[in-house]
Short mmCIF file of C-alpha atoms in Angstrom, two decimals:
data_model
loop_
_atom_site.label_atom_id
_atom_site.label_comp_id
_atom_site.label_asym_id
_atom_site.label_seq_id
_atom_site.Cartn_x
_atom_site.Cartn_y
_atom_site.Cartn_z
CA MET A 1 121.59 78.99 91.76
CA ILE A 2 125.24 79.59 92.57
CA THR A 3 127.31 78.42 95.54
CA TYR A 4 129.83 80.75 97.14
CA ARG A 5 131.97 80.69 100.28
CA ASP A 6 131.38 83.45 102.81
CA PRO A 7 134.57 85.58 102.93
CA VAL A 8 134.39 86.02 106.71
CA THR A 9 132.87 82.84 108.17
CA GLY A 10 134.10 80.42 105.48
CA TYR A 11 130.75 78.61 105.20
CA GLU A 12 129.19 77.70 101.85
CA ILE A 13 126.05 79.58 100.84
CA ASN A 14 123.59 78.88 98.01
CA ARG A 15 122.21 81.98 96.28
CA TYR A 16 119.09 81.49 94.18
CA THR A 17 118.41 84.91 92.62
CA GLU A 18 120.14 87.96 91.22
CA GLY A 19 118.99 91.53 90.48
CA PRO A 20 118.46 94.16 89.35
CA GLU A 21 115.08 93.78 91.08
CA ARG A 22 114.51 92.85 94.71
CA ASN A 23 113.98 89.15 95.42
CA SER A 24 113.05 88.89 99.09
CA LYS A 25 112.13 85.89 101.21
CA LEU A 26 108.76 85.75 102.97
CA TYR A 27 108.57 87.53 106.29
CA PHE A 28 110.03 85.64 109.25
CA THR A 29 106.67 85.48 111.06
CA CYS A 30 105.39 82.70 108.81
CA GLU A 31 106.73 79.41 107.51
CA ASN A 32 108.91 79.95 104.44
CA PHE A 33 109.21 76.30 103.34
CA SER A 34 106.85 73.63 102.09
CA LYS A 35 106.01 70.86 104.55
CA ASP A 36 108.70 68.53 103.14
CA ASP A 37 111.31 71.33 102.93
CA ARG A 38 111.64 70.73 99.20
CA TYR A 39 110.65 74.31 98.33
CA PHE A 40 110.90 77.77 99.78
CA PHE A 41 108.96 80.83 98.66
CA PHE A 42 109.97 84.40 97.92
CA MET A 43 108.64 87.61 96.42
CA LYS A 44 110.02 89.05 93.18
CA GLN A 45 109.71 92.79 92.69
CA GLU A 46 108.15 93.85 89.38
CA LEU A 47 110.19 96.52 87.59
CA PRO A 48 108.63 98.98 85.11
CA GLY A 49 108.08 97.39 81.71
CA LYS A 50 108.19 93.84 83.05
CA GLN A 51 105.39 91.49 84.07
CA ASP A 52 107.30 88.88 86.05
CA GLY A 53 106.65 90.03 89.61
CA GLY A 54 104.88 88.00 92.26
CA CYS A 55 105.48 85.02 94.52
CA TYR A 56 107.91 82.33 93.36
CA ARG A 57 108.70 78.81 94.53
CA ALA A 58 112.34 77.70 94.57
CA ASP A 59 113.50 74.08 94.59
CA VAL A 60 116.09 74.01 97.38
CA LYS A 61 118.30 71.38 95.72
CA THR A 62 118.13 72.36 92.06
CA GLY A 63 117.38 76.07 92.23
CA GLU A 64 114.51 75.70 89.74
CA LEU A 65 112.06 78.60 90.06
CA THR A 66 108.30 78.42 89.50
CA ARG A 67 106.02 81.46 89.51
CA ILE A 68 103.10 80.90 91.91
CA THR A 69 101.22 84.21 91.78
CA ASP A 70 101.42 87.38 89.73
CA ASN A 71 101.73 90.94 90.99
CA THR A 72 97.98 91.28 91.70
CA PHE A 73 98.37 89.05 94.78
CA ARG A 74 99.56 90.12 98.24
CA GLY A 75 100.07 88.70 101.72
CA PHE A 76 101.32 85.24 100.69
CA ALA A 77 102.07 82.97 103.66
CA THR A 78 102.34 79.23 104.19
CA ASP A 79 100.45 77.11 106.71
CA ARG A 80 102.29 75.92 109.83
CA GLU A 81 101.17 72.30 109.40
CA LYS A 82 99.37 71.73 106.10
CA ASN A 83 101.10 71.93 102.72
CA ILE A 84 99.12 74.96 101.57
CA GLY A 85 99.61 78.70 101.28
CA TYR A 86 97.25 81.64 101.53
CA THR A 87 97.19 84.80 99.44
CA VAL A 88 94.97 87.75 98.55
CA ARG A 89 94.17 88.97 95.01
CA ASN A 90 93.03 92.50 94.27
CA GLU A 91 93.10 93.34 98.01
CA THR A 92 90.06 91.25 99.06
CA GLU A 93 89.87 87.86 97.27
CA VAL A 94 91.40 85.12 99.43
CA PHE A 95 92.86 81.97 97.83
CA THR A 96 94.51 78.81 99.10
CA VAL A 97 97.51 77.50 97.16
CA ASP A 98 98.65 73.87 96.94
CA LEU A 99 102.40 74.17 97.59
CA ASP A 100 103.24 71.15 95.41
CA THR A 101 101.04 71.78 92.37
CA ALA A 102 100.61 75.57 92.72
CA GLU A 103 96.85 75.02 92.14
CA MET A 104 94.76 77.87 93.56
CA THR A 105 91.29 77.61 95.14
CA ARG A 106 89.06 80.58 95.97
CA MET A 107 88.36 80.64 99.72
CA GLY A 108 86.28 83.80 100.12
CA ASP A 109 86.43 87.58 100.37
CA LEU A 110 87.68 90.07 102.92
CA PRO A 111 85.59 93.21 103.59
CA LYS A 112 85.11 95.32 100.46
CA GLY A 113 87.16 98.44 99.94
CA GLY A 114 89.90 97.58 102.43
CA GLN A 115 93.36 96.05 102.35
CA ILE A 116 95.55 93.84 104.51
CA THR A 117 98.34 95.44 106.55
CA GLY A 118 100.58 92.37 106.62
CA HIS A 119 100.52 88.77 105.52
CA LEU A 120 97.77 86.23 106.19
CA THR A 121 98.18 83.81 109.10
CA ALA A 122 96.48 80.51 109.88
CA ALA A 123 95.67 78.38 112.91
CA ASN A 124 95.74 74.58 112.80
CA THR A 125 91.95 74.52 112.40
CA GLY A 126 92.13 76.35 109.05
CA ARG A 127 90.94 79.69 110.44
CA ILE A 128 92.90 82.56 108.93
CA ALA A 129 93.40 86.01 110.41
CA CYS A 130 94.95 89.32 109.39
CA SER A 131 95.19 92.95 110.35
CA TYR A 132 93.17 95.09 107.97
CA HIS A 133 92.57 98.70 106.94
CA LEU A 134 88.83 99.05 106.39
CA ALA A 135 87.10 101.22 103.80
CA THR A 136 85.95 103.37 106.73
CA LYS A 137 89.67 104.07 107.42
CA LEU A 138 89.46 102.29 110.76
CA TYR A 139 91.87 99.43 111.38
CA ALA A 140 90.61 95.97 112.22
CA LEU A 141 91.34 92.33 112.94
CA VAL A 142 89.57 90.04 110.46
CA ILE A 143 89.09 86.28 110.58
CA MET A 144 87.82 83.81 108.01
CA ASP A 145 86.85 80.19 108.63
CA PRO A 146 86.73 77.61 105.80
CA GLY A 147 83.39 77.82 104.04
CA LYS A 148 82.27 80.93 105.94
CA GLU A 149 82.25 84.67 105.34
CA ALA A 150 84.98 86.89 106.78
CA GLN A 151 84.25 88.54 110.13
CA VAL A 152 85.53 91.82 111.51
CA VAL A 153 86.15 90.90 115.15
CA TYR A 154 87.90 94.04 116.37
CA GLU A 155 88.15 97.68 115.26
CA SER A 156 90.54 100.42 116.33
CA ASP A 157 91.67 103.90 115.38
CA TYR A 158 95.26 102.78 116.03
CA ARG A 159 97.22 101.51 113.05
CA LEU A 160 97.23 97.73 113.56
CA GLY A 161 99.83 95.41 112.06
CA HIS A 162 101.85 92.21 112.39
CA ALA A 163 98.70 90.24 113.25
CA GLN A 164 99.51 86.58 113.91
CA ILE A 165 96.86 84.09 114.93
CA CYS A 166 98.20 81.55 117.42
CA PRO A 167 99.19 78.44 115.41
CA THR A 168 97.45 76.11 117.88
CA ASP A 169 94.70 78.36 119.26
CA GLU A 170 92.26 79.78 116.73
CA ASN A 171 90.76 82.08 119.36
CA LEU A 172 93.90 84.10 120.06
CA ILE A 173 95.39 86.79 117.82
CA PHE A 174 98.61 88.67 118.53
CA TYR A 175 98.93 92.14 116.96
CA ILE A 176 100.77 95.43 117.40
CA HIS A 177 100.24 99.17 117.37
CA GLU A 178 102.38 100.11 114.37
CA THR A 179 104.32 103.37 114.67
CA GLU A 180 107.23 102.35 112.38
CA GLY A 181 109.40 102.83 115.47
CA ASP A 182 108.99 102.76 119.22
CA ALA A 183 105.53 102.64 120.81
CA PHE A 184 104.30 103.28 124.34
CA GLN A 185 102.61 99.86 124.30
CA ARG A 186 103.27 97.88 121.14
CA THR A 187 102.22 94.27 121.78
CA TRP A 188 98.63 93.10 122.28
CA MET A 189 96.60 89.89 122.47
CA PHE A 190 92.99 89.61 121.36
CA ASP A 191 90.60 86.90 122.54
CA ILE A 192 88.07 86.27 119.76
CA PRO A 193 85.12 84.68 121.65
CA ASP A 194 85.24 87.22 124.49
CA ARG A 195 86.21 90.19 122.26
CA TYR A 196 88.77 91.02 124.93
CA VAL A 197 92.08 92.82 124.31
CA ARG A 198 95.04 93.04 126.69
CA PRO A 199 98.73 94.00 126.52
CA TYR A 200 101.10 91.08 125.89
CA TYR A 201 104.49 92.39 127.04
CA VAL A 202 103.68 95.34 129.30
CA GLU A 203 106.19 98.05 128.42
CA HIS A 204 107.83 100.40 130.90
CA PRO A 205 109.38 103.81 130.12
CA HIS A 206 112.47 103.62 127.87
CA GLU A 207 111.77 100.08 126.70
CA TRP A 208 111.67 99.40 122.98
CA ILE A 209 109.97 96.12 122.08
CA THR A 210 109.74 95.01 118.47
CA HIS A 211 109.69 92.16 115.90
CA GLU A 212 107.64 89.44 117.55
CA VAL A 213 106.97 85.90 116.31
CA TRP A 214 105.05 82.82 117.54
CA SER A 215 106.79 79.50 118.00
CA ALA A 216 105.43 76.84 115.64
CA ASP A 217 103.55 75.11 118.48
CA GLY A 218 101.99 78.35 119.74
CA SER A 219 103.33 77.90 123.26
CA GLU A 220 105.63 80.94 123.31
CA MET A 221 106.76 84.03 121.44
CA ALA A 222 110.16 85.51 120.66
CA LEU A 223 110.52 89.29 120.61
CA MET A 224 113.31 91.84 120.45
CA LYS A 225 114.15 94.31 123.20
CA LEU A 226 116.39 97.06 121.86
CA ASP A 227 119.03 98.92 123.85
CA PRO A 228 117.40 102.10 125.26
CA CYS A 229 120.55 104.22 124.77
CA GLY A 230 120.13 103.78 121.03
CA PHE A 231 117.05 105.92 120.78
CA VAL A 232 118.31 108.51 123.26
CA ASP A 233 121.28 109.38 121.05
CA GLY A 234 122.24 107.08 118.22
CA SER A 235 124.76 109.51 116.72
CA LYS A 236 127.69 108.46 118.89
CA GLY A 237 128.13 105.08 117.22
CA GLU A 238 127.73 102.98 120.35
CA THR A 239 127.39 99.21 120.10
CA HIS A 240 123.79 98.27 120.85
CA MET A 241 123.42 94.94 122.62
CA SER A 242 119.91 93.80 121.74
CA LYS A 243 118.09 91.16 123.75
CA ILE A 244 115.84 88.39 122.47
CA LEU A 245 113.07 87.72 124.98
CA ILE A 246 111.01 84.52 125.05
CA GLY A 247 107.57 84.86 126.60
CA ASP A 248 104.95 82.26 127.40
CA LYS A 249 101.66 82.22 125.52
CA ASP A 250 99.84 84.27 128.17
CA GLY A 251 102.54 86.90 128.53
CA HIS A 252 103.05 86.14 132.22
CA HIS A 253 106.72 85.18 132.12
CA PHE A 254 109.66 86.36 129.96
CA ASP A 255 113.25 85.13 129.84
CA VAL A 256 116.28 86.65 128.11
CA ALA A 257 117.22 84.01 125.53
CA ALA A 258 120.15 85.87 123.97
CA THR A 259 122.12 89.11 124.06
CA CYS A 260 123.88 90.00 120.81
CA GLU A 261 125.21 93.04 118.99
CA GLN A 262 122.86 94.89 116.62
CA ILE A 263 120.38 92.03 116.04
CA LEU A 264 116.81 92.77 115.02
CA HIS A 265 114.52 89.99 113.69
CA PRO A 266 114.47 86.80 115.83
CA CYS A 267 113.13 83.44 114.69
CA LEU A 268 112.67 80.12 116.51
CA SER A 269 113.40 76.66 115.16
CA ARG A 270 110.42 74.32 115.32
CA ASP A 271 112.06 72.19 118.03
CA GLY A 272 112.64 75.32 120.12
CA LYS A 273 116.36 74.65 120.58
CA TRP A 274 117.74 77.33 118.26
CA LEU A 275 117.22 80.96 117.37
CA CYS A 276 118.47 82.96 114.43
CA ALA A 277 118.48 86.71 113.84
CA ASP A 278 119.84 89.27 111.42
CA ARG A 279 122.61 91.66 112.45
CA ILE A 280 121.88 95.07 110.96
CA SER A 281 123.27 98.62 110.99
CA TYR A 282 120.76 100.80 112.83
CA LEU A 283 120.46 103.60 115.41
CA GLY A 284 123.60 105.32 114.11
CA LYS A 285 125.87 102.27 114.33
CA ARG A 286 127.41 100.85 111.13
CA ILE A 287 128.57 97.23 111.28
CA GLN A 288 129.20 94.26 109.04
CA GLU A 289 125.69 92.94 108.47
CA GLY A 290 124.83 89.26 108.50
CA VAL A 291 122.98 86.40 110.19
CA VAL A 292 123.66 84.93 113.64
CA LEU A 293 122.76 81.52 115.08
CA ILE A 294 121.95 81.20 118.78
CA GLU A 295 121.77 78.07 120.95
CA ARG A 296 119.04 78.58 123.55
CA ALA A 297 120.51 76.18 126.12
CA THR A 298 123.86 78.00 126.27
CA LYS A 299 122.90 81.42 124.82
CA LYS A 300 125.93 81.14 122.55
CA CYS A 301 125.62 83.55 119.61
CA LYS A 302 127.70 83.08 116.46
CA LEU A 303 127.88 85.01 113.19
CA ILE A 304 127.42 82.36 110.49
CA THR A 305 127.22 84.46 107.34
CA THR A 306 127.83 88.03 106.29
CA THR A 307 125.65 90.00 103.90
CA GLY A 308 125.47 93.28 102.06
CA SER A 309 123.80 96.34 103.53
CA CYS A 310 120.04 96.72 103.23
CA LYS A 311 118.62 99.54 101.13
CA THR A 312 115.13 99.38 102.67
CA GLY A 313 113.28 97.45 105.36
CA ALA A 314 111.99 95.10 102.66
CA ASP A 315 115.62 94.15 101.99
CA HIS A 316 116.36 93.09 105.57
CA GLN A 317 117.73 89.57 105.96
CA HIS A 318 114.68 88.31 107.94
CA PRO A 319 116.27 84.87 108.52
CA SER A 320 114.14 81.82 109.29
CA PHE A 321 114.62 78.07 109.66
CA ASN A 322 113.28 75.38 107.41
CA ARG A 323 110.89 72.95 109.08
CA THR A 324 113.59 70.37 109.84
CA GLY A 325 115.77 73.06 111.39
CA ASP A 326 118.95 72.25 109.46
CA GLN A 327 118.88 75.21 107.03
CA ILE A 328 118.36 78.95 107.32
CA LEU A 329 116.83 81.00 104.52
CA PHE A 330 117.77 84.68 104.41
CA SER A 331 117.82 87.69 102.12
CA ASN A 332 121.30 88.91 101.18
CA PRO A 333 121.31 92.49 99.84
CA ASP A 334 123.37 92.79 96.66
CA GLU A 335 125.73 95.63 95.70
CA ASN A 336 122.69 97.88 95.13
CA GLY A 337 121.15 97.01 98.49
CA ASN A 338 118.41 94.85 96.94
CA ALA A 339 117.55 91.56 98.65
CA GLN A 340 118.54 88.25 96.98
CA VAL A 341 117.52 84.95 98.54
CA CYS A 342 120.12 82.59 99.98
CA VAL A 343 120.26 79.38 102.05
CA ILE A 344 122.94 78.18 104.46
CA ASP A 345 123.11 74.52 105.47
CA LEU A 346 123.65 74.33 109.23
CA HIS A 347 125.40 70.95 109.24
CA GLN A 348 128.66 72.72 108.37
CA VAL A 349 128.10 75.23 111.19
CA LEU A 350 127.27 72.64 113.84
CA ALA A 351 130.29 70.56 112.87
CA ASP A 352 132.54 73.15 114.54
CA TRP A 353 130.06 74.63 116.99
#
């Protein structure tokens, strides 16, 4: 771990990894920290000739790194409330992981011959859910309850992704139609008992909705609404003012929580008072990349740290709060564009907010 001062914002940043491989934080749609905020978790890329890839645990204060899983595991995510993680070995074997001891316990198996299309997610009852590519080549939503076999609850010939079970409602799964870009209707909700699917945010022509995430209490979702002019002609270098929308659980009401330049992945603090997002070059516009902090009450948006430019989507900053809400974990692409994990303490930011 090294500490450096951001050359633009002046704030101190702790960096925990260095290349040449990618070291990227967990995706922003799951908790990244242990329940006591002592550790965060990240994925280390395995380079040819090495056998050190997998999921790692970092001690926030000391920087000590502990390998949790090897490269045969995928989809690692931490529970919203309990101090456990979930991961998949060899595409189908599901394990729970004690976040303090790193002890692993076999939970069960996903359908044979398939693979997850994102990370695992869990409700407060212990039910886990994921989007899945079946051996039949259909896409599906799959759930697994503790002590029970996995169930395929929904099948589709659309490519399904970003599945997130509601943290406080085990019967509700959010998912998307994945196009790797814009979609006519991207966001969907699935009711498990009724096997009923409906749009979440109903899109109109020339709307681009993307990068959605539940709040920790499952009462609302944050999602990004991109500037339509960007995908009409992004070659002119216009500034794209993206909007973060906050919708209620049922998708009946949406408010604009923030409007900022070139932001992409929004995340909510657990108390609901703050948002963070990465600022990224996209749609033909090159900017200084970084992380912004947003106060929901005032909609004030402030750049708090700058970063390098991302080489791939896996190297995006994907910022997220710790559970207390006083630190933000983010990936900072190095000189080669590979993600390296960093933490900024927000006390220094709020002191001059």
